[in-house]
Structure formats: C-alpha cells, structure tokens
CSV table of C-alpha atoms in Angstrom, one decimal:
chain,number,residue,atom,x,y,z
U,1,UNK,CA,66.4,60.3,135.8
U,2,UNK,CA,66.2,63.8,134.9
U,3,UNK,CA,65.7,63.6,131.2
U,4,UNK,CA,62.7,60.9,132.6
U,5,UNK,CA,60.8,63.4,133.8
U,6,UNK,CA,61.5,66.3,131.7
U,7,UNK,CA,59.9,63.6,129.4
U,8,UNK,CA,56.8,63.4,131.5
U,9,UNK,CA,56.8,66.9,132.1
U,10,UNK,CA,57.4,67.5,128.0
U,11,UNK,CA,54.1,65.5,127.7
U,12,UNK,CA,52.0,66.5,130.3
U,13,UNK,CA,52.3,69.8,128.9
U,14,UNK,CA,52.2,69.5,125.1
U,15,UNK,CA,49.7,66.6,125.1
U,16,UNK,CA,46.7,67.9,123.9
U,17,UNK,CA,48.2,69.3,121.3
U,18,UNK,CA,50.3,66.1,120.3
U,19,UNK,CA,47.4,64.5,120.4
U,20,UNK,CA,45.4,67.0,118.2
U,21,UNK,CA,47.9,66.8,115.4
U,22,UNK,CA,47.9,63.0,115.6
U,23,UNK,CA,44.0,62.9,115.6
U,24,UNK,CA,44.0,65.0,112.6
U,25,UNK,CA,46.5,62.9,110.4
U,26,UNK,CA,44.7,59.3,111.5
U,27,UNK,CA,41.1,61.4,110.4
U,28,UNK,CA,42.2,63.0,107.2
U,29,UNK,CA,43.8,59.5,106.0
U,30,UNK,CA,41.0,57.2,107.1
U,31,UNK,CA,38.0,59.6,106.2
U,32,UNK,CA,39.8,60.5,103.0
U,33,UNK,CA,36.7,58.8,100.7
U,34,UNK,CA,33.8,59.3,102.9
U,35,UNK,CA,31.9,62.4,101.3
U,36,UNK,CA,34.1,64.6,100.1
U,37,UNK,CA,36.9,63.7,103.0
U,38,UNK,CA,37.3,64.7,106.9
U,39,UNK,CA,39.4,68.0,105.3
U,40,UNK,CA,36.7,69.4,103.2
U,41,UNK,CA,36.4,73.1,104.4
U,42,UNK,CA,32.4,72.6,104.6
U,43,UNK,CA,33.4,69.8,107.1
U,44,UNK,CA,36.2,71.7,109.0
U,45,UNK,CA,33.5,74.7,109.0
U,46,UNK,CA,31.1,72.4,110.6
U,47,UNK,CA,33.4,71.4,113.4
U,48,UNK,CA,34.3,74.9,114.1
U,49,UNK,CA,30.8,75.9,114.4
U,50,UNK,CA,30.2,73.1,116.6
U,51,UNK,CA,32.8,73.7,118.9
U,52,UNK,CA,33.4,77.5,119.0
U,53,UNK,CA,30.0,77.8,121.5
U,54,UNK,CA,31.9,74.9,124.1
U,55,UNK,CA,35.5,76.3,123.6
U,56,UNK,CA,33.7,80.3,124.9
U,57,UNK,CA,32.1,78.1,127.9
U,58,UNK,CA,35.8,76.2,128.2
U,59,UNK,CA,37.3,79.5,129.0
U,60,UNK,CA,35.1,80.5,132.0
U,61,UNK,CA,35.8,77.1,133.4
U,62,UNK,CA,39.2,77.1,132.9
U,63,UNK,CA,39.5,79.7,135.1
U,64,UNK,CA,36.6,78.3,137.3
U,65,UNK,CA,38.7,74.9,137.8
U,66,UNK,CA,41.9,76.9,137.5
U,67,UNK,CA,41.0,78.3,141.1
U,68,UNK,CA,39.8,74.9,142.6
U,69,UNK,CA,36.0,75.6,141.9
U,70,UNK,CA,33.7,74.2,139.2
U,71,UNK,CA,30.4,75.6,137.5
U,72,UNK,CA,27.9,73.1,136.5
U,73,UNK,CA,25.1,75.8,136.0
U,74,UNK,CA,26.3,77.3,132.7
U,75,UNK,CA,24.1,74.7,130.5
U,76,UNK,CA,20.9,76.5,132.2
U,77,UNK,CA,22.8,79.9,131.9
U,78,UNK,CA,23.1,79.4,128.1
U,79,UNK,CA,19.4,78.1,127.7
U,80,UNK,CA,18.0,81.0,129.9
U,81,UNK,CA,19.7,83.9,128.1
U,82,UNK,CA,19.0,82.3,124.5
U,83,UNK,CA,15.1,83.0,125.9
U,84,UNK,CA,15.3,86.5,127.8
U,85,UNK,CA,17.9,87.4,124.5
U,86,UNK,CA,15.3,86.9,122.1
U,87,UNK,CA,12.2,88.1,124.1
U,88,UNK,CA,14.2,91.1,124.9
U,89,UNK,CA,15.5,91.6,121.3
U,90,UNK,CA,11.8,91.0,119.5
U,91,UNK,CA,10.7,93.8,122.5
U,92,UNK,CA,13.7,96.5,122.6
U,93,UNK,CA,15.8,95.8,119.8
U,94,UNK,CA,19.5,94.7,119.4
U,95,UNK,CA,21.5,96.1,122.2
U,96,UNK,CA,18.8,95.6,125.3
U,97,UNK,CA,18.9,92.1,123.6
U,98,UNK,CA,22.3,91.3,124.0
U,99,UNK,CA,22.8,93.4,127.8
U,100,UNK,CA,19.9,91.7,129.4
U,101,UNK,CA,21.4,88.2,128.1
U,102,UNK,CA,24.5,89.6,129.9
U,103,UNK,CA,23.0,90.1,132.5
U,104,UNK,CA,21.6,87.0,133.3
U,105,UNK,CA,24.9,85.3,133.2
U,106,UNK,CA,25.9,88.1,135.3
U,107,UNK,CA,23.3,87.5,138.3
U,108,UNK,CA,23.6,83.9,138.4
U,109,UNK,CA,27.4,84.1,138.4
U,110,UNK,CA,27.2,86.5,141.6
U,111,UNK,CA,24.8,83.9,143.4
U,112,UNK,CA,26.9,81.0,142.4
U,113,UNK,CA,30.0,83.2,144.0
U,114,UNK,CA,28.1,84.5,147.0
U,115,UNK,CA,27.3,81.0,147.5
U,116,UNK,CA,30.6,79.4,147.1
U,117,UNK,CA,32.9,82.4,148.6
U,118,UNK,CA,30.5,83.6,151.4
U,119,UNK,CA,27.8,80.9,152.1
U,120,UNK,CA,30.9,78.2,152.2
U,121,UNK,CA,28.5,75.5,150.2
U,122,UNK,CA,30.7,73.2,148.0
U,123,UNK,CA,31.1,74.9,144.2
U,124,UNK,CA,29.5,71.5,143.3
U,125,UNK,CA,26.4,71.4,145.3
U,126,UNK,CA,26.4,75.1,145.0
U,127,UNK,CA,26.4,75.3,140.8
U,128,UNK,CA,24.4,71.9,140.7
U,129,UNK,CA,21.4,73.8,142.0
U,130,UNK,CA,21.4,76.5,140.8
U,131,UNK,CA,21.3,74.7,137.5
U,132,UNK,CA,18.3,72.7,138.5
U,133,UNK,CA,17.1,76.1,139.4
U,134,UNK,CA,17.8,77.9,136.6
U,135,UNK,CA,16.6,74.7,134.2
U,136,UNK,CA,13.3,74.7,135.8
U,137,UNK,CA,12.7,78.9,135.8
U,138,UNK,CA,13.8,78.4,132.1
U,139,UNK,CA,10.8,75.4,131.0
U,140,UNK,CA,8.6,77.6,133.7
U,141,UNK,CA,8.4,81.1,131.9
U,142,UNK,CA,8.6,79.6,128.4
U,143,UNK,CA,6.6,76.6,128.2
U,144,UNK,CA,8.6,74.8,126.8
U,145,UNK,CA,8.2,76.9,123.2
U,146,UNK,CA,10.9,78.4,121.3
U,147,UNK,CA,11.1,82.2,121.1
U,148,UNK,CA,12.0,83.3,117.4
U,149,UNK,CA,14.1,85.9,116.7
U,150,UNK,CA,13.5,87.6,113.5
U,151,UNK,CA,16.4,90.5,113.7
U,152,UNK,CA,18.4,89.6,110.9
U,153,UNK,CA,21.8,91.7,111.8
U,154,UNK,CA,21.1,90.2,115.4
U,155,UNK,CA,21.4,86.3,113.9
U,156,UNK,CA,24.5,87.5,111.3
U,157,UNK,CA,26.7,89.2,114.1
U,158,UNK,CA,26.2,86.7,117.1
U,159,UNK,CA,26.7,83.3,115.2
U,160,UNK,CA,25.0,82.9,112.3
U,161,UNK,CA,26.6,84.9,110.0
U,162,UNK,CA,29.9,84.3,107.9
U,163,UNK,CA,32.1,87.0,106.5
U,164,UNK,CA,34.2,86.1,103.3
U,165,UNK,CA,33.0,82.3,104.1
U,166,UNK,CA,34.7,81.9,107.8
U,167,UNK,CA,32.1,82.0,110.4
U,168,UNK,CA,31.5,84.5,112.6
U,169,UNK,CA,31.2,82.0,115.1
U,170,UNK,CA,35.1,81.5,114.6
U,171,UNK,CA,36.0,85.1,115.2
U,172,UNK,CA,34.3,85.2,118.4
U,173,UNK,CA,36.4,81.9,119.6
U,174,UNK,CA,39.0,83.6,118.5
U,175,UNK,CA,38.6,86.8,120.5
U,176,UNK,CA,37.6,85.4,123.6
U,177,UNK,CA,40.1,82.5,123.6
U,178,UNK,CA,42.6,85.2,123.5
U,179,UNK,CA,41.7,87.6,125.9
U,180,UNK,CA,41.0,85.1,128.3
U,181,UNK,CA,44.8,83.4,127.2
U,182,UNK,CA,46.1,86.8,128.3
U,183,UNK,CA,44.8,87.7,131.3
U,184,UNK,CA,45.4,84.7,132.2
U,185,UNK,CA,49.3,84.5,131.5
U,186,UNK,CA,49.9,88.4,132.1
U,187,UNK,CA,47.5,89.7,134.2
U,188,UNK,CA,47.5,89.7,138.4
U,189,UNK,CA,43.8,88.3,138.0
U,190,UNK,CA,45.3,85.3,136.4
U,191,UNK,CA,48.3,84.6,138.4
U,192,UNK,CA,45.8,84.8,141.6
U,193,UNK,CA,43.1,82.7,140.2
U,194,UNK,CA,46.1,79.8,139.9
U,195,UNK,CA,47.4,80.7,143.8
U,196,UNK,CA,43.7,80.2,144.7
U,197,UNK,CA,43.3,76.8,143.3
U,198,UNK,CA,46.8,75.7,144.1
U,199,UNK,CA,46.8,76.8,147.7
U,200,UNK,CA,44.5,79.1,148.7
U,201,UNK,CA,45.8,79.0,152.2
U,202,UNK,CA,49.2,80.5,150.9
U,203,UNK,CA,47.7,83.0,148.3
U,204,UNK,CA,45.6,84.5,151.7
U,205,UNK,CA,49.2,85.0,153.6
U,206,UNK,CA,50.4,86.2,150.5
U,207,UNK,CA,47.6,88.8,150.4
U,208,UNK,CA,45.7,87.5,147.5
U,209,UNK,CA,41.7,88.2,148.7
U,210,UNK,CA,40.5,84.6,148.2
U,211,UNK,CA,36.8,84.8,148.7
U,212,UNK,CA,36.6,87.8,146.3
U,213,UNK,CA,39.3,86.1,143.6
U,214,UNK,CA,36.6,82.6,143.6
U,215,UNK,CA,33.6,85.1,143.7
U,216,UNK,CA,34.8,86.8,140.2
U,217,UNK,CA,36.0,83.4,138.4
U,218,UNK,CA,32.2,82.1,138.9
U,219,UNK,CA,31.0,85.5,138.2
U,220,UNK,CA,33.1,85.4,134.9
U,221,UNK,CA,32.1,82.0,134.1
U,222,UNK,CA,28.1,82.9,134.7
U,223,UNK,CA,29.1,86.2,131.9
U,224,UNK,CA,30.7,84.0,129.7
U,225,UNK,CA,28.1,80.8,129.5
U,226,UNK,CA,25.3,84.0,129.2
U,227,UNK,CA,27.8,84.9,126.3
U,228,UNK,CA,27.9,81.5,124.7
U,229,UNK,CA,24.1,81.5,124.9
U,230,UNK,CA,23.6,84.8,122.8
U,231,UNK,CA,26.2,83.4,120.3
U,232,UNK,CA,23.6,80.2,120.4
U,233,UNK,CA,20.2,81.8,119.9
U,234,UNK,CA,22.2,83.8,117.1
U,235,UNK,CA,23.2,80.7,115.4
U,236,UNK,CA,19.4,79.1,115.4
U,237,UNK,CA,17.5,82.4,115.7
U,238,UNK,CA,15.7,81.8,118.4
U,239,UNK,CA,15.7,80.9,122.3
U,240,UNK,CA,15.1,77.7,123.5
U,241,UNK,CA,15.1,76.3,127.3
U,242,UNK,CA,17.2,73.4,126.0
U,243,UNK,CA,20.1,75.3,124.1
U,244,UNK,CA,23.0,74.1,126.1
U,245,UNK,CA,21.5,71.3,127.8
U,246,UNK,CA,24.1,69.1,129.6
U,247,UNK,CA,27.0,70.9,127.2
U,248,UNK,CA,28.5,71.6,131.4
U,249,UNK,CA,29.9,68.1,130.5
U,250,UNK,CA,31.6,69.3,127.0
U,251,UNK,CA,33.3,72.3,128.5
U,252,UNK,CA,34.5,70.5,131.8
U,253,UNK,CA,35.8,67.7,129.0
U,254,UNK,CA,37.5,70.0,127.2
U,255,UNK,CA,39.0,72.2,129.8
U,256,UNK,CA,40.8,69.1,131.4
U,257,UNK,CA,41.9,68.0,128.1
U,258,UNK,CA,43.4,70.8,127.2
U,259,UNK,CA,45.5,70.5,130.8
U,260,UNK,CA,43.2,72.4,133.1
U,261,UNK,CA,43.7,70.4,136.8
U,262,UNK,CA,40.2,69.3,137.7
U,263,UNK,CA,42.1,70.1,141.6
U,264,UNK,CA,43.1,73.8,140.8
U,265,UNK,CA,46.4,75.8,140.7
U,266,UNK,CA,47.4,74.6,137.1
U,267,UNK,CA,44.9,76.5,134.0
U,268,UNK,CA,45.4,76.5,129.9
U,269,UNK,CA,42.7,79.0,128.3
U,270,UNK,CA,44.5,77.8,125.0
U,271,UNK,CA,44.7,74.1,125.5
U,272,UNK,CA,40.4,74.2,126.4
U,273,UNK,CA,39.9,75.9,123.4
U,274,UNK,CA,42.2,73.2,121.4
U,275,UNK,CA,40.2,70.5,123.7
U,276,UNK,CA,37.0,71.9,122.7
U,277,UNK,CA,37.9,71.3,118.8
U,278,UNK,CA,39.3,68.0,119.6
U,279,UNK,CA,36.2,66.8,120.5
U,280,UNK,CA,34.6,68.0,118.1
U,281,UNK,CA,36.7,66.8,115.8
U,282,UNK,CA,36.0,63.1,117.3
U,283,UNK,CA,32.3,63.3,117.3
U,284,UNK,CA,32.6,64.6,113.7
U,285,UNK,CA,34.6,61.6,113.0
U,286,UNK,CA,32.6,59.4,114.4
U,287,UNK,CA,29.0,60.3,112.8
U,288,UNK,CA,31.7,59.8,109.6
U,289,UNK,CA,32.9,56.1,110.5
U,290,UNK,CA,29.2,55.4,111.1
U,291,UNK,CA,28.7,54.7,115.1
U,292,UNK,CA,25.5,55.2,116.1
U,293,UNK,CA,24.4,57.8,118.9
U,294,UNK,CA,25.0,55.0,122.1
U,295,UNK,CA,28.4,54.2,119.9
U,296,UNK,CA,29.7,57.7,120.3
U,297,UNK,CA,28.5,58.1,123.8
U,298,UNK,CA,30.4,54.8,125.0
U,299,UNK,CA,34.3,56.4,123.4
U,300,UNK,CA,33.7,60.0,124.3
U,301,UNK,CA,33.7,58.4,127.8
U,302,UNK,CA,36.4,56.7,128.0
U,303,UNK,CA,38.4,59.7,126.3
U,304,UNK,CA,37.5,61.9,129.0
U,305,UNK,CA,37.6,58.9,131.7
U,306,UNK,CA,41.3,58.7,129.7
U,307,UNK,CA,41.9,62.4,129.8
U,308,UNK,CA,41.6,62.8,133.9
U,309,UNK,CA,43.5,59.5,134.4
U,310,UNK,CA,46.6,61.1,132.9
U,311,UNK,CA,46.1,64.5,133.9
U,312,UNK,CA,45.5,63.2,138.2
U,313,UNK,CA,48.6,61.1,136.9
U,314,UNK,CA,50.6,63.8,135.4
U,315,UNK,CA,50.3,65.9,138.6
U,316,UNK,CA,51.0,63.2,140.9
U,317,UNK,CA,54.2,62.9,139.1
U,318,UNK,CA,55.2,66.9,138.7
C-alpha cells in the first residue's frame, strides 16, 4: 500500500516533467525528416521565443492560483502596456517607456487585489472584468492601430534581440523563472501565499495577513503580465491592443500542468515555466504534422481538459 502511493505521489509530482522528456523523444523521432527535424536549433529557438512571454505570465499565476485566486486580466494587461510602452517610449525615451508599462500592470494588479481582498468579489468575476475593462480602454485610446516603436536598443534588450545567437527572450525566462522559483521555495512571501490558498482560515490564526498576502499575489501578477507585455512590444516593435489576447488561457494551462492546484495551497514556478515550453512544444509539433488551426485547437483541449483531470485526481488522492 505504501509503495502505491508513494507511486502516485512520485507521479503527481514529477509528471510534467516525465512527460516533457517523453514528448521530446516521440517529437525528435517522428519529426526527424520534416524540414530540417523537430531539433533544429532554428526550431528549438522558435519554441523558446514562443513560449518565454507565457512561461513570465505562468509565474504571476502560479502564485495567483498558488493562493486560491486566479487572474484572467493579464491578456488585456499585456496588450495595454505593449501601447502606453511604445507611446511612452516614441515620447520620453527608453526608461519612462519601460516604468509607465510597469506601471500599468502595477495599477491594475492593485484594483484587481482591492477588489478580491477588500471588496470580497470572486477573483473570477473580479479579474474577468477588469479584463473586459481594460480590453475595451485598450481598442478605445488606440483605435485599433498599432503604435510603432522605432528605438532600436529598446526592441534588442526587451525581446527582440539575441546575444551570441540565444534570444534575449530566453534570458529573461530565465531570470524571472528563477527569482520567482526562489521566493517561492525560500522566502516567507512564498510559504504564505501556499497557507493562503491551502487554508486561509488557518494561515489567519497562524498570523499570516490574508487579505494583504492575496492583495500582493494579484498585484505581482498585474507587474508581471505588464512585464510580459514590454517583452512583447520589444519582440514586434510596436504596441498593439491585441498583443496577449486570450494568452490568460496559455498561462493558466501551463501553470496547472506544471502542478500548480487550480484550488490553491500547492504552487511550482518551475514546473509553469516547463508547462509553458510543453505547450509550445506541442503546438510547434503540430503546425509540423500538418493539423490545421481547428485540428490544434480540438488536442490542446483535451491536454489541458487531461492536465486538471489528473491534477483534481492527484490531490484527491494525496
């Protein structure tokens, strides 16, 4: 009995990453011919260009789901700071550029918090409109036109350069993934944002300031998505309201991939950021085998429909 479910426990926790390697093998061997193969560093850069933008996004909602909450407005944060980026850029220069994108991922955060911690409205209602919100101020003060940015040390440093051939994009992953990992793991932030979404009941006896704790998880999300949509208007040189459109879907299906409990008190910053590649791994591989758009839509589904299935499963059993 016991070796049963230090099986189950084995698995639940080393999935993604089992799964990862497996992916990999059965992609490399069966997309060997097509092009020049699934391995060919032009295609693995590709990937990791893809997915760097959703992993940064997967780390503010790991620790958004981590403490029971969830952010659905970070799609609108990303395409509203791509725009006030580049206006402020084109008008001020490099630095305002990138602290009033900040800042907008800042200020939405703090509403979605003060709405969630204070206000009492359900994170979901609460982060669904102010992503209606935020999606409609975005098409509203752009008209729906891009917003070039022409700053050319702007669009190398914050995504579309490369240094020695690796993408910038990849260093920032990098960076964030692991400074989120830590504080996470090692910090007291960390071990209260999992006492909040485990039982926040308990982590308030246990003196753990629960309204504040949810308010800074959604305020670090909000940073984070504003973050992601710098990175973004970098890496097409230019704002657009539609930059991060729906991706709230891509980081949420990452996060629980990588082991994140859609019902809080159990968090991986590491296995999002592995999620996020996964996935983008898959919908590389499946442009490859030749599915069309509808194709890929119909098995990303049922992977995530697959991923909360075992994870609901997984706890269940713990």
């Amino acid at each position: 009995m016991k070796t049963k479910i230090s099986a189950r426990k084995f698995l639940s926790k080393y999935m993604i990453y089992l799964a990862f390697v497996a992916l990999l093998i059965v992609f490399s061997l069966t997309l060997r011919n097509v092009g020049n193969g699934f391995l060919d560093m032009g295609n693995v850069w590709n990937i990791i260009r893809q997915t760097a933008l959703i992993a940064i996004l997967g780390v503010g909602m790991t620790y958004a789901l981590g403490a029971g909450q969830i952010d659905l407005s970070v799609g609108s944060v990303v395409g509203l700071t791509s725009l006030v980026t580049a206006w402020t850029v084109q008008a001020a220069g490099l630095i305002p550029g990138v602290l009033a994108g900040l800042a907008v991922g800042a200020v939405v955060g703090a509403i979605n918090g003060a709405l969630i911690a204070w206000v009492k409205i359900p994170p979901f209602i609460a982060t669904l409109g102010t992503q209606i919100l935020f999606a409609g101020v975005s098409r509203t003060v752009s008209g729906l036109k891009s917003v070039p940015i022409t700053n050319t040390t702007f669009n190398f440093v914050f995504g579309g350069g490369d240094f020695g051939g690796v993408p910038v994009l990849l260093l920032w992953m990098v960076v964030i993934v692991v400074v989120g990992q830590l504080f996470l793991r090692k910090r007291p932030f960390g071990r209260q944002v999992i006492s909040v979404g485990g039982n926040p009941k308990a982590a308030l006896y246990s003196g753990v300031r629960v309204k504040l704790t949810i308010f800074k998880v959604m305020l670090l999300s909000g940073v984070l998505a504003s973050l992601a949509g710098i990175l973004w208007a970098g890496r097409f040189g230019g704002g657009r309201y539609s930059l991060g459109e729906a991706e709230e879907a891509s980081a949420i299906a990452a996060t629980v991939l990588g082991g994140t409990s859609i019902n809080g008190g159990k968090a991986s910053v590491a296995g999002a950021c592995v999620g996020a590649v996964m996935l983008g791994m898959i919908n590389n591989a499946l442009v490859m085998y030749g599915l069309d758009v509808y194709q890929q839509m119909v098995v990303r589904g049922l992977i995530i429909l697959a991923a909360v299935a075992f994870t609901v499963n997984a706890e269940k059993d713990a």
